[in-house]
Amino acid sequence: MDPDTHNNGHIPTTDKNGHVSWDADTEDHGHIPIIDFSPYSLLKEAVDQEELSPLATQLVQAFSTVGFVYLRNHGIPADLVSRTFESSNKFFELPEELKEKFSLPLERAMSHGWLHLERERVTTKRPPGIKECFDVRPQVATEKLPTFLQLWPSEDVPEFQQRSLLLYDKCRQLSLRILELMARGLNIQDMSSLLSMHSMMGTGPNGSLMRPLRYPPVPDQIKDNQIRCGEHTDYGSITLLFQDNVPGLEVQSCEGKYVPAPPIPNTVVVNIGDLMQRWTADKLVSTMHRVLLPKTEAGLKRHRRSIAFFVHPNEDTVIASLDGSNKYPSIKAGRYLDDRLTATYGGKS
């Protein structure tokens, strides 16, 4: 997060008409709320509009304080998540020389393809993280690339592409519903405009991507101060995260202490990104988080897996304070993302 845009947010109060006020003081809940998303689940055929306002208020309250929530009953099939974990794990278990075929050049970092161990350094205070990942961006995967670049491991893991694209689309759909509820909770009059600014996820100039990750067993020799993923905030609008059953994720509380965000079956973790905090003039908060090393001998020998879905606005979207305060200078979403990628990878999207 930009140092000049980070704070702990505000907690909203709601009057009898359902309007949100942002004048209340910050409050530390000390935990990540678990919210029942069933009123707007992807499986919901007939949506009751009256049920959406309380849900929107819950989301905004959580995003304005903790910055994180767990959503249950979200409608993304658990079996699809499980099968995507399975196929991505098959890819990560391939020999290094095979995975290298899907590694994109540095200038295309955070585009589409494999990022090797210790490729990403999210903080200058620690060495690169002990993790590898495969970034999935469907629109990039249809580009004409040099013949030496391969996009999908179809020969070695034939099911990887189909499962990844199916989960990507489910995450896209859920993200739009979450963004709509956030707009409701923030009393944004033109909700359709906010959604249209994310309309090209997976189809056009838009930085959104899905990222299966694997944290391998911890080597006997590691660098000083190295962990699985260093302290950081996410860049964009919101992030969705599916975890396997191995703990490690920690989230910074309003008091500045890191608290565990353990895996909860059949939930998805959702958090605010830096751009959304800037967009909402600090009403919603992008929270620091990290993935620690296991504390037991058995834990050090185990893999940890997760699947993140990073949501970004369309690249030509002008990010200006939604409340009209002009708290931060306007900037195009694509330029903002490129600046952040340059800092992390030295490359662009």
Coordinates of C-alpha atoms in Angstrom, one line a residue:
M1 CA 0.0 0.0 0.0
D2 CA 1.2 3.5 -0.7
P3 CA 2.5 4.9 2.6
D4 CA 0.5 8.1 2.2
T5 CA -2.8 6.3 1.7
H6 CA -2.7 3.7 4.5
N7 CA -4.8 4.0 7.6
N8 CA -7.1 1.9 9.7
G9 CA -10.3 3.1 8.0
H10 CA -13.5 4.2 9.6
I11 CA -16.4 2.2 11.0
P12 CA -19.8 3.2 9.5
T13 CA -23.0 3.7 11.4
T14 CA -26.4 3.2 9.8
D15 CA -29.5 5.3 10.4
K16 CA -33.1 4.2 10.3
N17 CA -33.2 4.7 6.5
G18 CA -30.3 2.5 5.9
H19 CA -27.9 5.3 5.0
V20 CA -24.3 4.9 6.1
S21 CA -22.4 7.6 8.0
W22 CA -18.6 7.6 8.1
D23 CA -18.1 9.9 11.1
A24 CA -17.7 7.2 13.8
D25 CA -14.3 6.4 15.3
T26 CA -12.3 3.4 14.3
E27 CA -13.0 0.2 16.2
D28 CA -10.9 -2.9 16.5
H29 CA -12.9 -6.1 16.1
G30 CA -9.9 -8.3 16.7
H31 CA -11.1 -11.0 14.3
I32 CA -12.2 -11.6 10.7
P33 CA -16.0 -11.8 10.4
I34 CA -17.7 -14.8 8.8
I35 CA -20.6 -13.6 6.6
D36 CA -23.4 -15.7 5.1
F37 CA -23.5 -14.7 1.5
S38 CA -26.5 -16.9 0.6
P39 CA -28.8 -13.9 -0.2
Y40 CA -26.6 -13.2 -3.2
S41 CA -25.1 -16.6 -3.8
L42 CA -24.2 -17.6 -7.4
L43 CA -26.7 -20.5 -6.8
K44 CA -29.5 -18.1 -5.9
E45 CA -32.1 -18.1 -8.8
A46 CA -34.5 -15.5 -7.3
V47 CA -32.7 -12.7 -5.5
D48 CA -34.7 -10.9 -2.8
Q49 CA -33.6 -7.3 -3.0
E50 CA -34.6 -6.6 0.6
E51 CA -32.1 -9.1 1.8
L52 CA -29.2 -7.4 0.0
S53 CA -29.1 -4.2 2.0
P54 CA -28.2 -5.9 5.4
L55 CA -25.6 -8.0 3.6
A56 CA -24.1 -4.9 1.9
T57 CA -23.9 -3.2 5.3
Q58 CA -22.2 -6.2 6.9
L59 CA -19.6 -6.2 4.1
V60 CA -18.8 -2.5 4.3
Q61 CA -18.6 -2.6 8.1
A62 CA -16.0 -5.4 7.8
F63 CA -14.1 -3.9 4.9
S64 CA -13.9 -0.5 6.7
T65 CA -12.3 -2.0 9.8
V66 CA -10.6 -5.4 9.4
G67 CA -10.4 -5.2 5.6
F68 CA -11.0 -9.0 5.4
V69 CA -14.1 -11.3 5.6
Y70 CA -14.8 -15.0 5.2
L71 CA -17.8 -15.6 2.9
R72 CA -19.8 -18.9 3.3
N73 CA -22.6 -20.0 1.0
H74 CA -21.0 -18.0 -1.9
G75 CA -22.1 -20.4 -4.6
I76 CA -18.7 -21.5 -6.1
P77 CA -18.8 -25.3 -6.1
A78 CA -16.4 -26.8 -3.5
D79 CA -15.8 -29.6 -6.0
L80 CA -14.5 -27.2 -8.6
V81 CA -12.2 -25.6 -6.1
S82 CA -10.9 -29.0 -5.1
R83 CA -10.3 -30.1 -8.6
T84 CA -8.5 -26.9 -9.5
F85 CA -6.2 -27.5 -6.5
E86 CA -5.6 -31.0 -7.7
S87 CA -4.7 -30.0 -11.3
S88 CA -2.5 -27.1 -10.2
N89 CA -0.7 -29.4 -7.8
K90 CA 0.0 -31.8 -10.6
F91 CA 1.6 -28.9 -12.5
F92 CA 3.7 -27.8 -9.6
E93 CA 5.0 -31.3 -9.1
L94 CA 6.4 -31.4 -12.6
P95 CA 10.2 -31.3 -13.0
E96 CA 11.7 -27.8 -13.1
E97 CA 12.7 -28.1 -16.7
L98 CA 9.2 -28.9 -17.8
K99 CA 7.7 -26.0 -15.9
E100 CA 10.2 -23.6 -17.4
K101 CA 8.4 -24.0 -20.7
F102 CA 5.5 -22.0 -19.2
S103 CA 7.6 -19.3 -17.6
L104 CA 7.1 -15.9 -19.2
P105 CA 9.8 -13.3 -19.6
L106 CA 10.3 -10.9 -16.8
E107 CA 8.7 -8.0 -18.7
R108 CA 5.5 -9.9 -18.8
A109 CA 5.4 -10.6 -15.0
M110 CA 1.9 -10.9 -13.5
S111 CA 0.6 -11.8 -17.0
H112 CA 0.0 -15.4 -17.7
G113 CA 2.3 -18.3 -16.8
W114 CA 4.5 -19.8 -14.2
L115 CA 6.6 -17.8 -11.6
H116 CA 9.3 -19.9 -10.1
L117 CA 10.3 -20.1 -6.4
E118 CA 11.6 -16.9 -4.9
R119 CA 10.6 -15.0 -8.1
E120 CA 8.3 -12.5 -6.2
R121 CA 9.5 -10.1 -3.5
V122 CA 6.6 -8.2 -2.0
T123 CA 8.6 -6.3 0.7
T124 CA 12.1 -4.9 0.8
K125 CA 12.3 -6.0 4.4
R126 CA 12.5 -9.7 3.6
P127 CA 14.0 -12.0 1.0
P128 CA 11.6 -13.3 -1.8
G129 CA 8.9 -15.7 -0.6
I130 CA 9.2 -19.5 -0.6
K131 CA 6.5 -20.1 -3.1
E132 CA 5.7 -20.7 -6.7
C133 CA 2.6 -19.8 -8.7
F134 CA 0.9 -19.9 -12.1
D135 CA -0.9 -16.8 -13.1
V136 CA -4.1 -17.3 -15.2
R137 CA -5.3 -14.5 -17.5
P138 CA -7.6 -15.8 -20.2
Q139 CA -7.3 -12.8 -22.5
V140 CA -3.5 -13.1 -22.5
A141 CA -3.7 -16.8 -23.1
T142 CA -5.3 -16.1 -26.5
E143 CA -2.6 -13.7 -27.7
K144 CA -0.2 -14.7 -30.4
L145 CA 3.1 -15.2 -28.5
P146 CA 6.5 -16.3 -29.6
T147 CA 6.5 -20.0 -30.5
F148 CA 9.0 -20.8 -27.7
L149 CA 6.4 -19.8 -25.2
Q150 CA 3.7 -22.3 -24.1
L151 CA 0.6 -21.2 -22.4
W152 CA -0.9 -24.3 -20.9
P153 CA 0.6 -27.6 -19.7
S154 CA -1.9 -29.5 -21.9
E155 CA 0.4 -32.5 -22.5
D156 CA 1.4 -33.1 -18.9
V157 CA -1.8 -31.9 -17.1
P158 CA -4.5 -31.9 -19.7
E159 CA -7.3 -30.9 -17.2
F160 CA -5.4 -27.8 -15.9
Q161 CA -6.7 -25.3 -18.6
Q162 CA -10.4 -26.2 -18.4
R163 CA -10.6 -26.3 -14.6
S164 CA -8.6 -23.0 -14.3
L165 CA -10.9 -21.2 -16.8
L166 CA -14.0 -22.5 -15.1
L167 CA -12.9 -21.3 -11.7
Y168 CA -11.7 -18.0 -13.1
D169 CA -15.2 -17.4 -14.5
K170 CA -16.9 -18.3 -11.2
C171 CA -14.6 -16.0 -9.3
R172 CA -15.4 -13.2 -11.9
Q173 CA -19.1 -13.6 -11.3
L174 CA -18.8 -13.6 -7.5
S175 CA -16.5 -10.6 -7.6
L176 CA -19.1 -8.6 -9.5
R177 CA -21.7 -9.4 -6.9
I178 CA -19.4 -8.4 -4.1
L179 CA -18.5 -5.1 -5.8
E180 CA -22.2 -4.4 -6.3
L181 CA -22.9 -5.0 -2.6
M182 CA -20.0 -2.8 -1.7
A183 CA -21.5 0.0 -3.9
R184 CA -24.8 -0.4 -2.1
G185 CA -23.2 -0.3 1.3
L186 CA -21.2 2.9 0.3
N187 CA -24.4 4.5 -1.1
I188 CA -22.9 4.8 -4.5
Q189 CA -25.8 5.9 -6.7
D190 CA -24.5 4.6 -10.0
M191 CA -23.7 1.0 -9.1
S192 CA -23.8 -0.1 -12.7
S193 CA -20.9 2.3 -13.5
L194 CA -18.7 0.7 -10.9
L195 CA -19.4 -2.7 -12.3
S196 CA -18.8 -1.6 -15.9
M197 CA -15.4 -0.4 -14.8
H198 CA -14.6 -4.1 -14.1
S199 CA -16.4 -5.4 -17.2
M200 CA -13.3 -6.7 -19.0
M201 CA -12.1 -9.2 -16.5
G202 CA -10.8 -12.1 -18.5
T203 CA -11.7 -10.6 -21.9
G204 CA -9.8 -7.3 -22.5
P205 CA -7.4 -4.7 -21.1
N206 CA -7.8 -5.6 -17.4
G207 CA -5.2 -6.7 -14.9
S208 CA -7.4 -9.3 -13.1
L209 CA -5.9 -12.7 -12.7
M210 CA -6.3 -16.0 -10.9
R211 CA -3.2 -17.4 -9.2
P212 CA -2.9 -21.0 -7.9
L213 CA 0.0 -21.0 -5.4
R214 CA 2.1 -23.7 -3.8
Y215 CA 4.4 -23.2 -0.8
P216 CA 6.7 -26.2 -0.8
P217 CA 8.2 -27.9 2.2
V218 CA 10.6 -25.5 3.8
P219 CA 14.3 -26.2 2.8
D220 CA 16.8 -27.0 5.5
Q221 CA 18.7 -23.8 4.6
I222 CA 16.8 -20.6 4.1
K223 CA 17.8 -16.9 4.0
D224 CA 17.8 -14.7 7.0
N225 CA 14.3 -13.4 7.8
Q226 CA 12.7 -15.4 5.0
I227 CA 9.1 -16.6 5.3
R228 CA 6.7 -18.1 2.8
C229 CA 5.3 -14.7 1.9
G230 CA 6.3 -11.4 3.3
E231 CA 4.1 -8.7 4.8
H232 CA 2.2 -6.9 2.0
T233 CA -1.1 -5.5 0.8
D234 CA -2.8 -6.4 -2.5
Y235 CA -2.8 -3.9 -5.4
G236 CA -6.3 -3.8 -6.8
S237 CA -10.0 -3.6 -6.0
I238 CA -10.6 -6.8 -4.0
T239 CA -9.0 -10.3 -3.7
L240 CA -10.7 -13.6 -3.3
L241 CA -8.7 -16.4 -1.6
F242 CA -9.3 -20.2 -1.3
Q243 CA -7.1 -22.0 1.2
D244 CA -6.3 -25.7 1.6
N245 CA -6.3 -27.1 5.2
V246 CA -2.8 -25.9 6.1
P247 CA -2.6 -22.7 8.2
G248 CA -0.1 -19.9 7.8
L249 CA -2.0 -16.8 6.7
E250 CA -1.9 -14.0 9.2
V251 CA -3.7 -10.6 9.0
Q252 CA -2.7 -7.4 10.8
S253 CA -5.3 -6.2 13.3
C254 CA -6.2 -2.6 13.9
E255 CA -3.8 -2.7 16.8
G256 CA -0.9 -3.6 14.5
K257 CA -0.7 -7.3 15.7
Y258 CA -0.8 -10.2 13.3
V259 CA -3.5 -12.7 14.0
P260 CA -4.1 -16.0 12.2
A261 CA -6.7 -16.3 9.4
P262 CA -7.0 -20.1 9.5
P263 CA -8.6 -22.2 6.8
I264 CA -12.4 -22.6 7.2
P265 CA -13.9 -25.2 5.0
N266 CA -16.2 -24.1 2.2
T267 CA -15.4 -20.4 2.6
V268 CA -13.6 -17.9 0.5
V269 CA -11.6 -15.1 2.1
V270 CA -12.1 -11.6 0.6
N271 CA -10.0 -8.6 1.2
I272 CA -9.8 -5.0 0.1
G273 CA -6.9 -3.9 -2.2
D274 CA -4.9 -0.7 -2.2
L275 CA -6.6 0.8 -5.3
M276 CA -10.0 0.3 -3.6
Q277 CA -8.8 2.0 -0.5
R278 CA -7.6 4.9 -2.6
W279 CA -10.8 4.9 -4.6
T280 CA -13.0 5.1 -1.5
A281 CA -10.8 7.9 0.1
D282 CA -9.8 5.5 2.9
K283 CA -13.3 4.5 3.8
L284 CA -12.4 0.9 3.0
V285 CA -9.0 -0.4 4.3
S286 CA -6.4 -2.5 2.5
T287 CA -4.8 -4.6 5.3
M288 CA -1.3 -6.0 5.6
H289 CA -1.1 -9.8 5.6
R290 CA 1.6 -12.5 5.3
V291 CA 2.2 -16.3 5.3
L292 CA 4.5 -17.5 8.0
L293 CA 6.7 -20.5 8.2
P294 CA 5.2 -23.5 10.1
K295 CA 6.2 -23.8 13.7
T296 CA 6.5 -27.6 13.9
E297 CA 8.8 -30.1 12.4
A298 CA 5.9 -31.9 10.7
G299 CA 4.5 -28.6 9.4
L300 CA 7.9 -27.7 7.8
K301 CA 7.7 -30.8 5.7
R302 CA 4.1 -30.1 4.4
H303 CA 3.1 -28.2 1.3
R304 CA 0.6 -25.3 1.6
R305 CA -1.7 -24.4 -1.3
S306 CA -4.0 -21.5 -2.1
I307 CA -5.8 -20.0 -5.0
A308 CA -6.0 -16.2 -5.2
F309 CA -8.2 -14.2 -7.6
F310 CA -7.0 -10.6 -7.9
V311 CA -9.7 -8.2 -9.1
H312 CA -8.7 -5.0 -11.0
P313 CA -10.6 -2.3 -12.8
N314 CA -10.3 -2.0 -16.6
E315 CA -7.0 -0.4 -17.4
D316 CA -8.5 2.8 -18.8
T317 CA -10.6 3.4 -15.7
V318 CA -9.8 6.8 -14.1
I319 CA -9.5 6.3 -10.3
A320 CA -10.9 9.4 -8.6
S321 CA -12.4 9.6 -5.1
L322 CA -15.9 8.1 -5.2
D323 CA -17.1 10.5 -2.6
G324 CA -16.0 13.5 -4.6
S325 CA -13.4 14.5 -2.0
N326 CA -10.4 14.4 -4.4
K327 CA -8.4 13.1 -1.4
Y328 CA -5.9 11.6 -3.9
P329 CA -4.9 12.6 -7.4
S330 CA -6.7 10.9 -10.2
I331 CA -4.8 8.1 -11.9
K332 CA -5.7 5.5 -14.5
A333 CA -6.0 1.9 -13.2
G334 CA -3.5 0.6 -15.7
R335 CA -0.9 3.1 -14.8
Y336 CA -1.3 2.4 -11.1
L337 CA -0.9 -1.3 -11.7
D338 CA 2.2 -0.8 -13.9
D339 CA 3.8 1.3 -11.2
R340 CA 3.2 -1.3 -8.6
L341 CA 4.4 -4.1 -10.9
T342 CA 7.6 -2.2 -11.6
A343 CA 8.3 -2.0 -7.9
T344 CA 7.7 -5.7 -7.4
Y345 CA 9.0 -7.3 -10.5
G346 CA 10.6 -4.6 -12.6
G347 CA 8.0 -5.5 -15.3
K348 CA 4.6 -4.5 -16.6
S349 CA 1.3 -6.2 -17.0

